[in-house]
């Protein structure tokens, strides 16, 4: 480890303990954003 920037996760270090990894692009970002917007709308009592 040279202390450099590796992104969100060091895949090699967590591969044996993580249940799943989603690379970016193509990760879960759009799903997370959509669900946060849905929950916000529900909290504001919007249809």
PDB file of N, CA and C in Angstrom:
ATOM      1  N   UNK A   1       0.853  -1.183   0.000  1.00  0.00           N
ATOM      2  CA  UNK A   1       0.000   0.000   0.000  1.00  0.00           C
ATOM      3  C   UNK A   1       0.888   1.231   0.000  1.00  0.00           C
ATOM      4  N   UNK A   2       0.763   2.004  -1.050  1.00  0.00           N
ATOM      5  CA  UNK A   2       1.564   3.220  -1.156  1.00  0.00           C
ATOM      6  C   UNK A   2       0.828   4.450  -0.654  1.00  0.00           C
ATOM      7  N   UNK A   3      -0.385   4.260  -0.099  1.00  0.00           N
ATOM      8  CA  UNK A   3      -1.151   5.376   0.416  1.00  0.00           C
ATOM      9  C   UNK A   3      -1.837   6.189  -0.656  1.00  0.00           C
ATOM     10  N   UNK A   4      -1.827   5.681  -1.892  1.00  0.00           N
ATOM     11  CA  UNK A   4      -2.442   6.412  -2.994  1.00  0.00           C
ATOM     12  C   UNK A   4      -3.949   6.239  -3.031  1.00  0.00           C
ATOM     13  N   UNK A   5      -4.564   6.989  -3.896  1.00  0.00           N
ATOM     14  CA  UNK A   5      -6.006   6.955  -4.077  1.00  0.00           C
ATOM     15  C   UNK A   5      -6.402   5.677  -4.802  1.00  0.00           C
ATOM     16  N   UNK A   6      -7.367   4.932  -4.243  1.00  0.00           N
ATOM     17  CA  UNK A   6      -7.786   3.674  -4.857  1.00  0.00           C
ATOM     18  C   UNK A   6      -9.249   3.669  -5.255  1.00  0.00           C
ATOM     19  N   UNK A   7      -9.973   4.735  -5.033  1.00  0.00           N
ATOM     20  CA  UNK A   7     -11.398   4.766  -5.364  1.00  0.00           C
ATOM     21  C   UNK A   7     -12.237   4.462  -4.143  1.00  0.00           C
ATOM     22  N   UNK A   8     -13.434   3.975  -4.380  1.00  0.00           N
ATOM     23  CA  UNK A   8     -14.363   3.715  -3.290  1.00  0.00           C
ATOM     24  C   UNK A   8     -13.988   2.496  -2.465  1.00  0.00           C
ATOM     25  N   UNK A   9     -13.386   1.521  -3.094  1.00  0.00           N
ATOM     26  CA  UNK A   9     -13.075   0.285  -2.388  1.00  0.00           C
ATOM     27  C   UNK A   9     -11.823  -0.345  -2.988  1.00  0.00           C
ATOM     28  N   UNK A  10     -11.051  -0.985  -2.139  1.00  0.00           N
ATOM     29  CA  UNK A  10      -9.899  -1.760  -2.585  1.00  0.00           C
ATOM     30  C   UNK A  10     -10.406  -3.181  -2.821  1.00  0.00           C
ATOM     31  N   UNK A  11     -10.747  -3.501  -4.073  1.00  0.00           N
ATOM     32  CA  UNK A  11     -11.395  -4.767  -4.401  1.00  0.00           C
ATOM     33  C   UNK A  11     -10.636  -5.980  -3.874  1.00  0.00           C
ATOM     34  N   UNK A  12      -9.323  -6.003  -4.040  1.00  0.00           N
ATOM     35  CA  UNK A  12      -8.542  -7.152  -3.589  1.00  0.00           C
ATOM     36  C   UNK A  12      -8.620  -7.348  -2.082  1.00  0.00           C
ATOM     37  N   UNK A  13      -8.658  -6.256  -1.327  1.00  0.00           N
ATOM     38  CA  UNK A  13      -8.673  -6.344   0.130  1.00  0.00           C
ATOM     39  C   UNK A  13     -10.010  -6.829   0.681  1.00  0.00           C
ATOM     40  N   UNK A  14     -11.102  -6.551  -0.019  1.00  0.00           N
ATOM     41  CA  UNK A  14     -12.421  -6.910   0.512  1.00  0.00           C
ATOM     42  C   UNK A  14     -13.079  -8.080  -0.207  1.00  0.00           C
ATOM     43  N   UNK A  15     -12.448  -8.596  -1.252  1.00  0.00           N
ATOM     44  CA  UNK A  15     -13.056  -9.652  -2.067  1.00  0.00           C
ATOM     45  C   UNK A  15     -13.421 -10.891  -1.252  1.00  0.00           C
ATOM     46  N   UNK A  16     -12.675 -11.192  -0.207  1.00  0.00           N
ATOM     47  CA  UNK A  16     -12.951 -12.403   0.570  1.00  0.00           C
ATOM     48  C   UNK A  16     -14.009 -12.197   1.642  1.00  0.00           C
ATOM     49  N   UNK A  17     -14.367 -10.960   1.944  1.00  0.00           N
ATOM     50  CA  UNK A  17     -15.354 -10.709   2.996  1.00  0.00           C
ATOM     51  C   UNK A  17     -16.638 -10.047   2.504  1.00  0.00           C
ATOM     52  N   UNK A  18     -16.600  -9.442   1.330  1.00  0.00           N
ATOM     53  CA  UNK A  18     -17.786  -8.751   0.809  1.00  0.00           C
ATOM     54  C   UNK A  18     -18.718  -9.740   0.119  1.00  0.00           C
ATOM     55  N   UNK A  19     -20.017  -9.543   0.318  1.00  0.00           N
ATOM     56  CA  UNK A  19     -20.997 -10.398  -0.348  1.00  0.00           C
ATOM     57  C   UNK A  19     -21.109 -10.090  -1.823  1.00  0.00           C
ATOM     58  N   UNK A  20     -20.952  -8.817  -2.192  1.00  0.00           N
ATOM     59  CA  UNK A  20     -21.042  -8.399  -3.588  1.00  0.00           C
ATOM     60  C   UNK A  20     -20.352  -7.056  -3.757  1.00  0.00           C
ATOM     61  N   UNK A  21     -19.842  -6.829  -4.937  1.00  0.00           N
ATOM     62  CA  UNK A  21     -19.209  -5.557  -5.275  1.00  0.00           C
ATOM     63  C   UNK A  21     -19.819  -5.054  -6.575  1.00  0.00           C
ATOM     64  N   UNK A  22     -20.149  -3.782  -6.646  1.00  0.00           N
ATOM     65  CA  UNK A  22     -20.684  -3.209  -7.880  1.00  0.00           C
ATOM     66  C   UNK A  22     -19.717  -2.156  -8.388  1.00  0.00           C
ATOM     67  N   UNK A  23     -19.141  -2.395  -9.555  1.00  0.00           N
ATOM     68  CA  UNK A  23     -18.187  -1.438 -10.109  1.00  0.00           C
ATOM     69  C   UNK A  23     -18.880  -0.189 -10.627  1.00  0.00           C
ATOM     70  N   UNK A  24     -18.123   0.886 -10.730  1.00  0.00           N
ATOM     71  CA  UNK A  24     -18.639   2.138 -11.276  1.00  0.00           C
ATOM     72  C   UNK A  24     -17.874   2.399 -12.570  1.00  0.00           C
ATOM     73  N   UNK A  25     -18.454   2.737 -13.691  1.00  0.00           N
ATOM     74  CA  UNK A  25     -19.895   2.948 -13.867  1.00  0.00           C
ATOM     75  C   UNK A  25     -20.649   1.622 -13.903  1.00  0.00           C
ATOM     76  N   UNK A  26     -21.934   1.713 -13.736  1.00  0.00           N
ATOM     77  CA  UNK A  26     -22.771   0.520 -13.722  1.00  0.00           C
ATOM     78  C   UNK A  26     -23.078   0.043 -12.321  1.00  0.00           C
ATOM     79  N   UNK A  27     -22.776   0.855 -11.330  1.00  0.00           N
ATOM     80  CA  UNK A  27     -23.038   0.485  -9.948  1.00  0.00           C
ATOM     81  C   UNK A  27     -24.487   0.699  -9.570  1.00  0.00           C
ATOM     82  N   UNK A  28     -24.742   0.872  -8.293  1.00  0.00           N
ATOM     83  CA  UNK A  28     -26.111   1.019  -7.794  1.00  0.00           C
ATOM     84  C   UNK A  28     -26.520   2.474  -7.608  1.00  0.00           C
ATOM     85  N   UNK A  29     -25.724   3.414  -8.060  1.00  0.00           N
ATOM     86  CA  UNK A  29     -26.011   4.838  -7.890  1.00  0.00           C
ATOM     87  C   UNK A  29     -27.386   5.270  -8.356  1.00  0.00           C
ATOM     88  N   UNK A  30     -27.807   4.919  -9.584  1.00  0.00           N
ATOM     89  CA  UNK A  30     -29.135   5.327 -10.054  1.00  0.00           C
ATOM     90  C   UNK A  30     -30.270   4.746  -9.209  1.00  0.00           C
ATOM     91  N   UNK A  31     -30.114   3.528  -8.734  1.00  0.00           N
ATOM     92  CA  UNK A  31     -31.144   2.909  -7.888  1.00  0.00           C
ATOM     93  C   UNK A  31     -31.228   3.644  -6.561  1.00  0.00           C
ATOM     94  N   UNK A  32     -30.089   3.932  -5.960  1.00  0.00           N
ATOM     95  CA  UNK A  32     -30.061   4.660  -4.695  1.00  0.00           C
ATOM     96  C   UNK A  32     -30.711   6.029  -4.840  1.00  0.00           C
ATOM     97  N   UNK A  33     -30.381   6.739  -5.906  1.00  0.00           N
ATOM     98  CA  UNK A  33     -30.958   8.061  -6.146  1.00  0.00           C
ATOM     99  C   UNK A  33     -32.469   7.986  -6.305  1.00  0.00           C
ATOM    100  N   UNK A  34     -32.951   7.016  -7.076  1.00  0.00           N
ATOM    101  CA  UNK A  34     -34.395   6.863  -7.290  1.00  0.00           C
ATOM    102  C   UNK A  34     -35.123   6.547  -5.987  1.00  0.00           C
ATOM    103  N   UNK A  35     -34.553   5.686  -5.170  1.00  0.00           N
ATOM    104  CA  UNK A  35     -35.200   5.340  -3.902  1.00  0.00           C
ATOM    105  C   UNK A  35     -35.192   6.510  -2.927  1.00  0.00           C
ATOM    106  N   UNK A  36     -34.124   7.284  -2.887  1.00  0.00           N
ATOM    107  CA  UNK A  36     -34.097   8.465  -2.023  1.00  0.00           C
ATOM    108  C   UNK A  36     -35.162   9.470  -2.447  1.00  0.00           C
ATOM    109  N   UNK A  37     -35.323   9.679  -3.752  1.00  0.00           N
ATOM    110  CA  UNK A  37     -36.353  10.585  -4.251  1.00  0.00           C
ATOM    111  C   UNK A  37     -37.745  10.066  -3.911  1.00  0.00           C
ATOM    112  N   UNK A  38     -37.954   8.776  -4.057  1.00  0.00           N
ATOM    113  CA  UNK A  38     -39.252   8.165  -3.724  1.00  0.00           C
ATOM    114  C   UNK A  38     -39.580   8.350  -2.245  1.00  0.00           C
ATOM    115  N   UNK A  39     -38.618   8.096  -1.388  1.00  0.00           N
ATOM    116  CA  UNK A  39     -38.834   8.239   0.054  1.00  0.00           C
ATOM    117  C   UNK A  39     -39.089   9.697   0.436  1.00  0.00           C
ATOM    118  N   UNK A  40     -38.394  10.625  -0.224  1.00  0.00           N
ATOM    119  CA  UNK A  40     -38.613  12.044   0.038  1.00  0.00           C
ATOM    120  C   UNK A  40     -40.027  12.452  -0.356  1.00  0.00           C
ATOM    121  N   UNK A  41     -40.483  11.979  -1.512  1.00  0.00           N
ATOM    122  CA  UNK A  41     -41.845  12.287  -1.967  1.00  0.00           C
ATOM    123  C   UNK A  41     -42.879  11.709  -1.005  1.00  0.00           C
ATOM    124  N   UNK A  42     -42.660  10.492  -0.542  1.00  0.00           N
ATOM    125  CA  UNK A  42     -43.592   9.883   0.420  1.00  0.00           C
ATOM    126  C   UNK A  42     -43.617  10.666   1.725  1.00  0.00           C
ATOM    127  N   UNK A  43     -42.453  11.106   2.174  1.00  0.00           N
ATOM    128  CA  UNK A  43     -42.380  11.859   3.424  1.00  0.00           C
ATOM    129  C   UNK A  43     -43.106  13.196   3.308  1.00  0.00           C
ATOM    130  N   UNK A  44     -43.145  13.750   2.102  1.00  0.00           N
ATOM    131  CA  UNK A  44     -43.834  15.018   1.869  1.00  0.00           C
ATOM    132  C   UNK A  44     -45.298  14.804   1.479  1.00  0.00           C
ATOM    133  N   UNK A  45     -45.747  13.552   1.524  1.00  0.00           N
ATOM    134  CA  UNK A  45     -47.117  13.164   1.164  1.00  0.00           C
ATOM    135  C   UNK A  45     -47.478  13.516  -0.272  1.00  0.00           C
ATOM    136  N   UNK A  46     -46.526  13.356  -1.172  1.00  0.00           N
ATOM    137  CA  UNK A  46     -46.791  13.548  -2.591  1.00  0.00           C
ATOM    138  C   UNK A  46     -47.185  12.202  -3.196  1.00  0.00           C
ATOM    139  N   UNK A  47     -47.989  12.205  -4.256  1.00  0.00           N
ATOM    140  CA  UNK A  47     -48.394  10.919  -4.861  1.00  0.00           C
ATOM    141  C   UNK A  47     -47.253  10.186  -5.515  1.00  0.00           C
TER     142      UNK A  47
END
